[in-house]
PDB file of C-alpha atoms in Angstrom:
ATOM      1  CA  MET A1069     107.854  71.841  84.099  1.00 42.00           C
ATOM      2  CA  TYR A1070     109.955  73.298  86.875  1.00 41.00           C
ATOM      3  CA  LEU A1071     112.011  76.463  86.553  1.00 42.00           C
ATOM      4  CA  LYS A1072     114.616  77.676  89.001  1.00 46.00           C
ATOM      5  CA  GLY A1073     116.361  80.952  89.695  1.00 46.00           C
ATOM      6  CA  ASP A1074     116.573  83.513  86.896  1.00 49.00           C
ATOM      7  CA  GLU A1075     114.692  81.275  84.454  1.00 51.00           C
ATOM      8  CA  ALA A1076     111.628  81.336  86.697  1.00 45.00           C
ATOM      9  CA  ASP A1077     111.817  85.118  87.084  1.00 48.00           C
ATOM     10  CA  GLN A1078     112.141  85.597  83.322  1.00 50.00           C
ATOM     11  CA  HIS A1079     109.235  83.240  82.691  1.00 46.00           C
ATOM     12  CA  ILE A1080     107.014  85.116  85.141  1.00 45.00           C
ATOM     13  CA  LYS A1081     108.006  88.442  83.587  1.00 47.00           C
ATOM     14  CA  GLU A1082     107.109  87.167  80.103  1.00 50.00           C
ATOM     15  CA  ASP A1083     103.748  85.952  81.392  1.00 49.00           C
ATOM     16  CA  PHE A1084     103.020  89.410  82.799  1.00 44.00           C
ATOM     17  CA  THR A1085     104.027  91.034  79.499  1.00 45.00           C
ATOM     18  CA  ASN A1086     101.930  88.673  77.410  1.00 46.00           C
ATOM     19  CA  SER A1087      98.929  89.079  79.697  1.00 44.00           C
ATOM     20  CA  ARG A1088      99.129  92.876  79.367  1.00 43.00           C
ATOM     21  CA  ARG A1089      99.233  92.578  75.557  1.00 42.00           C
ATOM     22  CA  LEU A1090      96.252  90.236  75.404  1.00 39.00           C
ATOM     23  CA  THR A1091      94.121  91.964  77.984  1.00 39.00           C
ATOM     24  CA  PRO A1092      92.680  94.809  75.806  1.00 39.00           C
ATOM     25  CA  GLN A1093      91.399  92.310  73.232  1.00 38.00           C
ATOM     26  CA  MET A1094      89.866  90.045  75.848  1.00 37.00           C
ATOM     27  CA  GLU A1095      88.129  92.849  77.680  1.00 40.00           C
ATOM     28  CA  SER A1096      87.091  94.989  74.749  1.00 40.00           C
ATOM     29  CA  THR A1097      83.435  94.118  75.311  1.00 43.00           C
ATOM     30  CA  GLY A1098      83.418  95.583  78.822  1.00 45.00           C
ATOM     31  CA  ASP A1099      82.809  99.105  80.021  1.00 45.00           C
ATOM     32  CA  PRO A1100      85.541 101.329  78.511  1.00 45.00           C
ATOM     33  CA  GLU A1101      85.397 103.724  81.476  1.00 43.00           C
ATOM     34  CA  ILE A1102      86.577 101.024  83.899  1.00 41.00           C
ATOM     35  CA  SER A1103      90.359 100.839  83.790  1.00 47.00           C
ATOM     36  CA  LEU A1104      92.325  97.641  83.610  1.00 47.00           C
ATOM     37  CA  ILE A1105      93.888  98.304  86.999  1.00 45.00           C
ATOM     38  CA  ALA A1106      90.510  98.653  88.668  1.00 46.00           C
ATOM     39  CA  LYS A1107      89.411  95.266  87.351  1.00 52.00           C
ATOM     40  CA  ARG A1108      92.533  93.485  88.536  1.00 59.00           C
ATOM     41  CA  PRO A1109      91.870  91.900  91.955  1.00 66.00           C
ATOM     42  CA  PRO A1110      94.341  92.713  94.710  1.00 69.00           C
ATOM     43  CA  ARG A1111      97.014  90.263  95.664  1.00 72.00           C
ATOM     44  CA  ARG A1112      95.848  88.383  98.720  1.00 74.00           C
ATOM     45  CA  GLU A1113      98.092  86.632 101.236  1.00 75.00           C
ATOM     46  CA  ILE A1114      96.525  84.482 103.938  1.00 73.00           C
ATOM     47  CA  ILE A1115      98.454  84.007 107.186  1.00 75.00           C
ATOM     48  CA  TRP A1116      97.368  81.490 109.792  1.00 71.00           C
ATOM     49  CA  ASN A1117      98.522  82.262 113.304  1.00 73.00           C
ATOM     50  CA  ALA A1118      97.722  79.206 115.404  1.00 67.00           C
ATOM     51  CA  PHE A1119      99.708  80.200 118.477  1.00 66.00           C
ATOM     52  CA  GLY A1120      98.389  78.195 121.400  1.00 58.00           C
ATOM     53  CA  PHE A1121      96.138  76.106 119.138  1.00 60.00           C
ATOM     54  CA  SER A1122      98.416  73.329 117.881  1.00 60.00           C
ATOM     55  CA  LYS A1123      95.522  70.964 117.144  1.00 62.00           C
ATOM     56  CA  SER A1124      94.189  73.140 114.311  1.00 62.00           C
ATOM     57  CA  SER A1125      94.798  71.883 110.757  1.00 68.00           C
ATOM     58  CA  LEU A1126      94.612  73.423 107.285  1.00 66.00           C
ATOM     59  CA  SER A1127      91.308  71.725 106.595  1.00 72.00           C
ATOM     60  CA  ASP A1128      89.831  73.307 109.708  1.00 69.00           C
ATOM     61  CA  ILE A1129      91.133  76.695 108.599  1.00 64.00           C
ATOM     62  CA  SER A1130      89.607  76.501 105.121  1.00 66.00           C
ATOM     63  CA  GLN A1131      86.326  75.202 106.457  1.00 66.00           C
ATOM     64  CA  THR A1132      86.035  77.801 109.199  1.00 64.00           C
ATOM     65  CA  TYR A1133      87.036  80.889 107.209  1.00 64.00           C
ATOM     66  CA  GLU A1134      85.767  80.092 103.728  1.00 66.00           C
ATOM     67  CA  ASN A1135      82.809  82.427 104.144  1.00 59.00           C
ATOM     68  CA  VAL A1136      85.011  85.096 105.692  1.00 62.00           C
ATOM     69  CA  ILE A1137      87.303  85.253 102.651  1.00 61.00           C
ATOM     70  CA  PHE A1138      84.686  85.221  99.882  1.00 62.00           C
ATOM     71  CA  ASN A1139      81.633  86.682 101.605  1.00 62.00           C
ATOM     72  CA  ASP A1140      81.262  90.463 101.328  1.00 57.00           C
ATOM     73  CA  SER A1141      78.828  90.627 104.234  1.00 58.00           C
ATOM     74  CA  ILE A1142      81.575  89.755 106.712  1.00 56.00           C
ATOM     75  CA  GLN A1143      84.114  92.553 107.012  1.00 60.00           C
ATOM     76  CA  LEU A1144      87.405  92.124 108.812  1.00 59.00           C
ATOM     77  CA  PRO A1145      89.118  95.127 110.406  1.00 59.00           C
ATOM     78  CA  ARG A1146      91.342  96.758 107.790  1.00 61.00           C
ATOM     79  CA  ARG A1147      94.251  99.137 108.128  1.00 62.00           C
ATOM     80  CA  LEU A1148      97.092 100.309 105.916  1.00 62.00           C
ATOM     81  CA  GLY A1149     100.362  98.442 106.248  1.00 60.00           C
ATOM     82  CA  ARG A1150     103.608 100.252 106.909  1.00 58.00           C
ATOM     83  CA  SER A1151     105.961 100.797 104.003  1.00 57.00           C
ATOM     84  CA  VAL A1152     109.744 100.968 104.091  1.00 51.00           C
ATOM     85  CA  ILE A1153     110.819 104.517 104.967  1.00 50.00           C
ATOM     86  CA  GLY A1154     112.984 106.137 102.313  1.00 49.00           C
ATOM     87  CA  TYR A1155     112.484 103.323  99.790  1.00 52.00           C
ATOM     88  CA  ARG A1156     111.728 104.222  96.163  1.00 56.00           C
ATOM     89  CA  ARG A1157     110.205 101.452  94.136  1.00 56.00           C
ATOM     90  CA  ALA A1158     111.751 100.544  90.796  1.00 56.00           C
ATOM     91  CA  CYS A1159     108.492 100.509  88.834  1.00 65.00           C
ATOM     92  CA  SER A1160     105.965 103.328  88.475  1.00 68.00           C
ATOM     93  CA  CYS A1161     102.782 101.251  88.364  1.00 72.00           C
ATOM     94  CA  GLU A1162      99.673 102.746  89.954  1.00 75.00           C
ATOM     95  CA  GLY A1163      96.835 100.898  91.569  1.00 72.00           C
ATOM     96  CA  TYR A1164      98.939  98.248  93.311  1.00 73.00           C
ATOM     97  CA  SER A1165      97.155  96.608  96.222  1.00 77.00           C
ATOM     98  CA  ARG A1166      98.152  93.707  98.433  1.00 79.00           C
ATOM     99  CA  GLU A1167      96.103  92.304 101.280  1.00 80.00           C
ATOM    100  CA  GLU A1168      97.589  90.306 104.105  1.00 81.00           C
ATOM    101  CA  ILE A1169      94.802  88.479 105.909  1.00 78.00           C
ATOM    102  CA  THR A1170      95.774  87.097 109.290  1.00 79.00           C
ATOM    103  CA  PHE A1171      93.501  84.430 110.738  1.00 74.00           C
ATOM    104  CA  THR A1172      93.609  83.156 114.292  1.00 75.00           C
ATOM    105  CA  PRO A1173      91.436  80.675 116.176  1.00 70.00           C
ATOM    106  CA  ASP A1174      89.912  83.741 117.829  1.00 71.00           C
ATOM    107  CA  ALA A1175      87.798  85.418 115.131  1.00 67.00           C
ATOM    108  CA  PHE A1176      87.933  88.777 116.933  1.00 70.00           C
ATOM    109  CA  ARG A1177      91.708  88.911 116.483  1.00 73.00           C
ATOM    110  CA  ASN A1178      91.604  88.574 112.690  1.00 74.00           C
ATOM    111  CA  ALA A1179      92.959  91.506 110.709  1.00 76.00           C
ATOM    112  CA  VAL A1180      93.630  92.637 107.146  1.00 78.00           C
ATOM    113  CA  LEU A1181      96.656  94.760 106.245  1.00 80.00           C
ATOM    114  CA  ILE A1182      96.445  96.652 102.939  1.00 79.00           C
ATOM    115  CA  TYR A1183      99.697  97.619 101.195  1.00 78.00           C
ATOM    116  CA  GLN A1184      99.621 100.179  98.381  1.00 75.00           C
ATOM    117  CA  GLN A1185     103.138  99.509  97.069  1.00 74.00           C
ATOM    118  CA  PRO A1186     105.239  96.353  96.700  1.00 74.00           C
ATOM    119  CA  SER A1187     107.712  95.400  99.362  1.00 74.00           C
ATOM    120  CA  PRO A1188     111.445  94.912  98.722  1.00 73.00           C
ATOM    121  CA  ASN A1189     112.333  91.603  97.030  1.00 73.00           C
ATOM    122  CA  GLU A1190     108.749  91.338  95.752  1.00 75.00           C
ATOM    123  CA  ARG A1191     107.646  91.115  92.122  1.00 74.00           C
ATOM    124  CA  CYS A1192     105.118  93.749  91.143  1.00 74.00           C
ATOM    125  CA  GLY A1193     101.764  92.225  90.256  1.00 69.00           C
ATOM    126  CA  LEU A1194     101.147  94.775  87.504  1.00 71.00           C
ATOM    127  CA  CYS A1195     104.384  94.936  85.486  1.00 76.00           C
ATOM    128  CA  GLY A1196     106.272  91.899  86.743  1.00 74.00           C
ATOM    129  CA  GLU A1197     109.372  93.846  87.808  1.00 75.00           C
ATOM    130  CA  LEU A1198     111.338  92.475  90.770  1.00 76.00           C
ATOM    131  CA  LEU A1199     111.907  95.215  93.293  1.00 72.00           C
ATOM    132  CA  PRO A1200     115.498  95.305  94.593  1.00 71.00           C
ATOM    133  CA  THR A1201     116.532  95.281  98.213  1.00 69.00           C
ATOM    134  CA  PRO A1202     117.023  98.817  99.542  1.00 63.00           C
ATOM    135  CA  THR A1203     120.488  99.820 100.650  1.00 64.00           C
ATOM    136  CA  ILE A1204     120.333 101.550 104.002  1.00 60.00           C
ATOM    137  CA  ILE A1205     123.469 103.518 104.864  1.00 60.00           C
ATOM    138  CA  ILE A1206     123.962 104.348 108.519  1.00 65.00           C
ATOM    139  CA  PRO A1207     126.027 107.547 108.892  1.00 64.00           C
ATOM    140  CA  GLN A1208     129.111 107.166 111.027  1.00 65.00           C
ATOM    141  CA  PRO A1209     130.196 109.952 113.388  1.00 63.00           C
ATOM    142  CA  SER A1210     133.167 111.944 112.115  1.00 60.00           C
ATOM    143  CA  ASN A1211     134.888 112.262 115.485  1.00 57.00           C
ATOM    144  CA  HIS A1212     135.134 109.677 118.202  1.00 51.00           C
ATOM    145  CA  THR A1213     132.885 110.451 121.117  1.00 53.00           C
ATOM    146  CA  ARG A1214     132.918 108.959 124.547  1.00 52.00           C
ATOM    147  CA  ASP A1215     131.312 105.542 124.723  1.00 52.00           C
ATOM    148  CA  GLU A1216     128.755 104.579 127.296  1.00 49.00           C
ATOM    149  CA  ASP A1217     131.434 102.619 129.138  1.00 49.00           C
ATOM    150  CA  ASP A1218     133.533 105.785 129.432  1.00 49.00           C
ATOM    151  CA  TYR A1219     130.778 107.494 131.412  1.00 46.00           C
ATOM    152  CA  GLY A1220     130.513 106.473 135.020  1.00 48.00           C
ATOM    153  CA  ARG A1221     134.124 105.369 135.355  1.00 47.00           C
ATOM    154  CA  ASP A1222     136.096 106.569 138.352  1.00 45.00           C
ATOM    155  CA  VAL A1223     138.681 109.247 137.643  1.00 44.00           C
ATOM    156  CA  GLN A1224     141.882 108.964 139.631  1.00 45.00           C
ATOM    157  CA  MET A1225     142.949 112.318 141.092  1.00 44.00           C
ATOM    158  CA  LYS A1226     146.248 112.802 142.873  1.00 44.00           C
ATOM    159  CA  LYS A1227     146.141 114.114 146.422  1.00 45.00           C
ATOM    160  CA  PRO A1228     148.824 116.405 147.934  1.00 48.00           C
ATOM    161  CA  ALA A1229     152.064 114.673 148.882  1.00 49.00           C
ATOM    162  CA  ALA A1230     151.670 115.727 152.524  1.00 49.00           C
ATOM    163  CA  SER A1231     148.746 113.373 152.985  1.00 46.00           C
ATOM    164  CA  SER A1232     149.543 110.166 154.851  1.00 46.00           C
ATOM    165  CA  ARG A1233     146.790 108.146 153.185  1.00 48.00           C
ATOM    166  CA  ASP A1234     146.491 106.761 149.667  1.00 46.00           C
ATOM    167  CA  SER A1235     148.005 108.799 146.856  1.00 45.00           C
ATOM    168  CA  THR A1236     144.897 108.526 144.672  1.00 46.00           C
ATOM    169  CA  LEU A1237     141.304 109.422 145.363  1.00 45.00           C
ATOM    170  CA  PRO A1238     138.414 108.027 143.268  1.00 46.00           C
ATOM    171  CA  VAL A1239     136.081 110.815 142.255  1.00 44.00           C
ATOM    172  CA  SER A1240     132.681 109.952 140.806  1.00 45.00           C
ATOM    173  CA  THR A1241     131.694 111.630 137.557  1.00 45.00           C
ATOM    174  CA  GLY A1242     128.099 112.079 138.754  1.00 44.00           C
ATOM    175  CA  ILE A1243     126.514 109.696 136.233  1.00 43.00           C
ATOM    176  CA  SER A1244     127.162 106.396 137.982  1.00 45.00           C
ATOM    177  CA  ASN A1245     125.705 107.437 141.339  1.00 47.00           C
ATOM    178  CA  HIS A1246     122.765 105.117 140.859  1.00 48.00           C
ATOM    179  CA  ARG A1247     124.818 102.043 139.980  1.00 57.00           C
ATOM    180  CA  PRO A1248     125.231  99.317 142.643  1.00 63.00           C
ATOM    181  CA  MET A1249     128.518  99.286 144.542  1.00 68.00           C
ATOM    182  CA  SER A1250     130.979  96.497 143.901  1.00 74.00           C
ATOM    183  CA  PRO A1251     132.032  94.104 146.705  1.00 74.00           C
ATOM    184  CA  GLU A1252     135.488  95.720 146.764  1.00 77.00           C
ATOM    185  CA  ALA A1253     133.975  99.158 147.308  1.00 78.00           C
ATOM    186  CA  LEU A1254     131.753  97.833 150.109  1.00 78.00           C
ATOM    187  CA  ALA A1255     134.754  96.210 151.820  1.00 80.00           C
ATOM    188  CA  ASP A1256     136.720  99.460 151.555  1.00 82.00           C
ATOM    189  CA  LEU A1257     133.815 101.405 153.035  1.00 81.00           C
ATOM    190  CA  ALA A1258     133.500  98.968 155.954  1.00 83.00           C
ATOM    191  CA  GLU A1259     137.237  99.217 156.633  1.00 84.00           C
ATOM    192  CA  LYS A1260     137.075 103.010 156.737  1.00 85.00           C
ATOM    193  CA  GLU A1261     134.107 102.874 159.111  1.00 85.00           C
ATOM    194  CA  LEU A1262     136.044 100.566 161.430  1.00 84.00           C
ATOM    195  CA  GLU A1263     139.010 102.953 161.416  1.00 84.00           C
ATOM    196  CA  ASN A1264     136.740 105.863 162.348  1.00 82.00           C
ATOM    197  CA  ARG A1265     135.308 103.920 165.276  1.00 84.00           C
ATOM    198  CA  LYS A1266     138.797 103.085 166.523  1.00 82.00           C
ATOM    199  CA  MET A1267     139.796 106.742 166.346  1.00 80.00           C
ATOM    200  CA  ILE A1268     136.733 107.740 168.384  1.00 80.00           C
ATOM    201  CA  ALA A1269     137.507 105.096 171.018  1.00 78.00           C
ATOM    202  CA  GLU A1270     141.113 106.258 171.284  1.00 75.00           C
ATOM    203  CA  HIS A1271     139.982 109.856 171.623  1.00 69.00           C
ATOM    204  CA  GLU A1272     137.718 108.946 174.543  1.00 70.00           C
ATOM    205  CA  GLN A1273     140.579 107.246 176.349  1.00 66.00           C
ATOM    206  CA  GLU A1274     142.858 110.265 176.160  1.00 61.00           C
ATOM    207  CA  HIS A1275     143.836 111.918 179.404  1.00 47.00           C
ATOM    208  CA  VAL A1276     142.179 115.117 180.489  1.00 45.00           C
ATOM    209  CA  THR A1277     144.544 117.597 182.114  1.00 44.00           C
ATOM    210  CA  SER A1278     143.301 119.563 185.096  1.00 43.00           C
ATOM    211  CA  ARG A1279     144.882 121.813 187.722  1.00 44.00           C
ATOM    212  CA  LYS A1280     145.462 118.932 190.130  1.00 46.00           C
ATOM    213  CA  GLY A1281     147.059 116.603 187.647  1.00 50.00           C
ATOM    214  CA  SER A1282     146.195 114.222 184.881  1.00 51.00           C
ATOM    215  CA  PHE A1283     143.058 112.096 185.301  1.00 52.00           C
ATOM    216  CA  SER A1284     141.708 109.590 182.814  1.00 57.00           C
ATOM    217  CA  VAL A1285     138.012 109.103 182.239  1.00 55.00           C
ATOM    218  CA  ARG A1286     138.127 105.869 184.217  1.00 62.00           C
ATOM    219  CA  ASP A1287     139.776 107.628 187.184  1.00 64.00           C
ATOM    220  CA  GLN A1288     137.169 110.385 187.104  1.00 59.00           C
ATOM    221  CA  LEU A1289     134.290 107.889 187.150  1.00 60.00           C
ATOM    222  CA  SER A1290     135.860 105.930 190.023  1.00 63.00           C
ATOM    223  CA  SER A1291     136.412 109.121 192.021  1.00 60.00           C
ATOM    224  CA  LEU A1292     132.794 110.085 191.391  1.00 59.00           C
ATOM    225  CA  PHE A1293     131.387 106.853 192.826  1.00 57.00           C
ATOM    226  CA  GLN A1294     133.909 106.618 195.666  1.00 57.00           C
ATOM    227  CA  SER A1295     133.430 110.185 196.902  1.00 52.00           C
ATOM    228  CA  GLY A1296     131.930 110.447 200.373  1.00 48.00           C
ATOM    229  CA  ARG A1297     132.998 106.979 201.502  1.00 49.00           C
ATOM    230  CA  GLY A1298     135.945 108.326 203.540  1.00 47.00           C
ATOM    231  CA  SER A1299     135.990 109.994 206.924  1.00 42.00           C
ATOM    232  CA  SER A1300     135.220 113.392 205.490  1.00 44.00           C
ATOM    233  CA  SER A1301     132.235 113.057 203.180  1.00 44.00           C
ATOM    234  CA  ARG A1302     131.691 116.753 202.861  1.00 45.00           C
ATOM    235  CA  ASN A1303     135.078 117.453 201.321  1.00 46.00           C
ATOM    236  CA  SER A1304     135.344 115.538 198.038  1.00 44.00           C
ATOM    237  CA  SER A1305     137.554 116.497 195.147  1.00 44.00           C
ATOM    238  CA  TRP A1306     136.140 116.422 191.604  1.00 47.00           C
ATOM    239  CA  GLY A1307     139.124 116.589 189.302  1.00 46.00           C
ATOM    240  CA  PHE A1308     137.145 116.958 186.086  1.00 45.00           C
ATOM    241  CA  LEU A1309     135.564 120.183 187.392  1.00 48.00           C
ATOM    242  CA  GLY A1310     139.008 121.731 187.750  1.00 47.00           C
ATOM    243  CA  ARG A1311     138.608 122.721 191.427  1.00 49.00           C
ATOM    244  CA  SER A1312     137.885 121.258 194.905  1.00 47.00           C
ATOM    245  CA  ARG A1313     134.764 122.291 196.771  1.00 54.00           C
ATOM    246  CA  SER A1314     132.656 121.157 199.737  1.00 65.00           C
ATOM    247  CA  ARG A1315     129.156 119.828 199.361  1.00 75.00           C
ATOM    248  CA  ARG A1316     126.469 121.059 201.784  1.00 77.00           C
ATOM    249  CA  TYR A1317     123.023 119.559 202.269  1.00 79.00           C
ATOM    250  CA  ILE A1318     120.039 121.623 203.469  1.00 81.00           C
ATOM    251  CA  ASP A1319     116.868 120.061 204.869  1.00 80.00           C
ATOM    252  CA  ALA A1320     113.909 121.376 202.873  1.00 77.00           C
ATOM    253  CA  ARG A1321     111.508 121.206 205.828  1.00 78.00           C
ATOM    254  CA  THR A1322     113.600 122.781 208.546  1.00 79.00           C
ATOM    255  CA  GLY A1323     116.120 124.750 206.494  1.00 78.00           C
ATOM    256  CA  SER A1324     118.987 123.519 208.663  1.00 81.00           C
ATOM    257  CA  GLU A1325     122.155 121.904 207.365  1.00 82.00           C
ATOM    258  CA  VAL A1326     122.301 118.108 207.333  1.00 83.00           C
ATOM    259  CA  ASP A1327     124.792 115.530 206.131  1.00 83.00           C
ATOM    260  CA  ARG A1328     124.332 113.242 203.113  1.00 79.00           C
ATOM    261  CA  HIS A1329     122.247 110.844 205.264  1.00 80.00           C
ATOM    262  CA  GLY A1330     119.837 113.540 206.477  1.00 81.00           C
ATOM    263  CA  ARG A1331     121.257 113.868 209.993  1.00 83.00           C
ATOM    264  CA  PRO A1332     121.630 117.411 211.408  1.00 83.00           C
ATOM    265  CA  VAL A1333     125.096 118.930 211.358  1.00 80.00           C
ATOM    266  CA  TYR A1334     126.266 121.020 214.304  1.00 77.00           C
ATOM    267  CA  ARG A1335     129.132 123.401 213.708  1.00 72.00           C
ATOM    268  CA  VAL A1336     131.286 124.814 216.553  1.00 62.00           C
TER     269      VAL A1336
END
């Protein structure tokens, strides 16, 4: 006989009700101090986790762990299972217990979880009531706040009209400083660096005005290397110093004046 849907649930509920009615007569010969709930064995669920051991079969499981399940001398590590936060069960039965035994090919990784109340969508093993699914309501914010995408975006600020460059300037908000730069930003940065180098090169090529006229940097260097090659080597003009002066050489040993080649100079 096969039952589906609500018929199966109603049949199970009737079985629980009938069993509770017949239980006091069947167990009237026992110890009256032991409650009915204490005598009821806990619900036991066996889970086989064969991750990485695909060759294991159900027969191997039952043969390997038969003594573990029914032998009191072998104790698996036990801990309380987590219940649904904020969930109130429909029934008020006490003494509910459910054990989830997880077996693995590695015996040291076996564990037993003990639940003290039924889970949602589970039928209570004491009264037969089906626990409903909890309705979790997530509160929505009353006012719209800035999304995560809003933070880190560049804010466009207008520059004064007298500026000859772009009319907008991207200003970082301070949160996206650690984000990687986009290829467009890198290209813009490289272009600005190239413009700065060109400005420096143009500044170096500007003419320097002195008292004797206008000399470029190239003219000053050429005059520096060509000084002394003429007939009068002592009188050389350095335009970048702003004045003309004569160079005199003194011999360190004799203290007399010499020319640039070390030959003595005789003045009349």
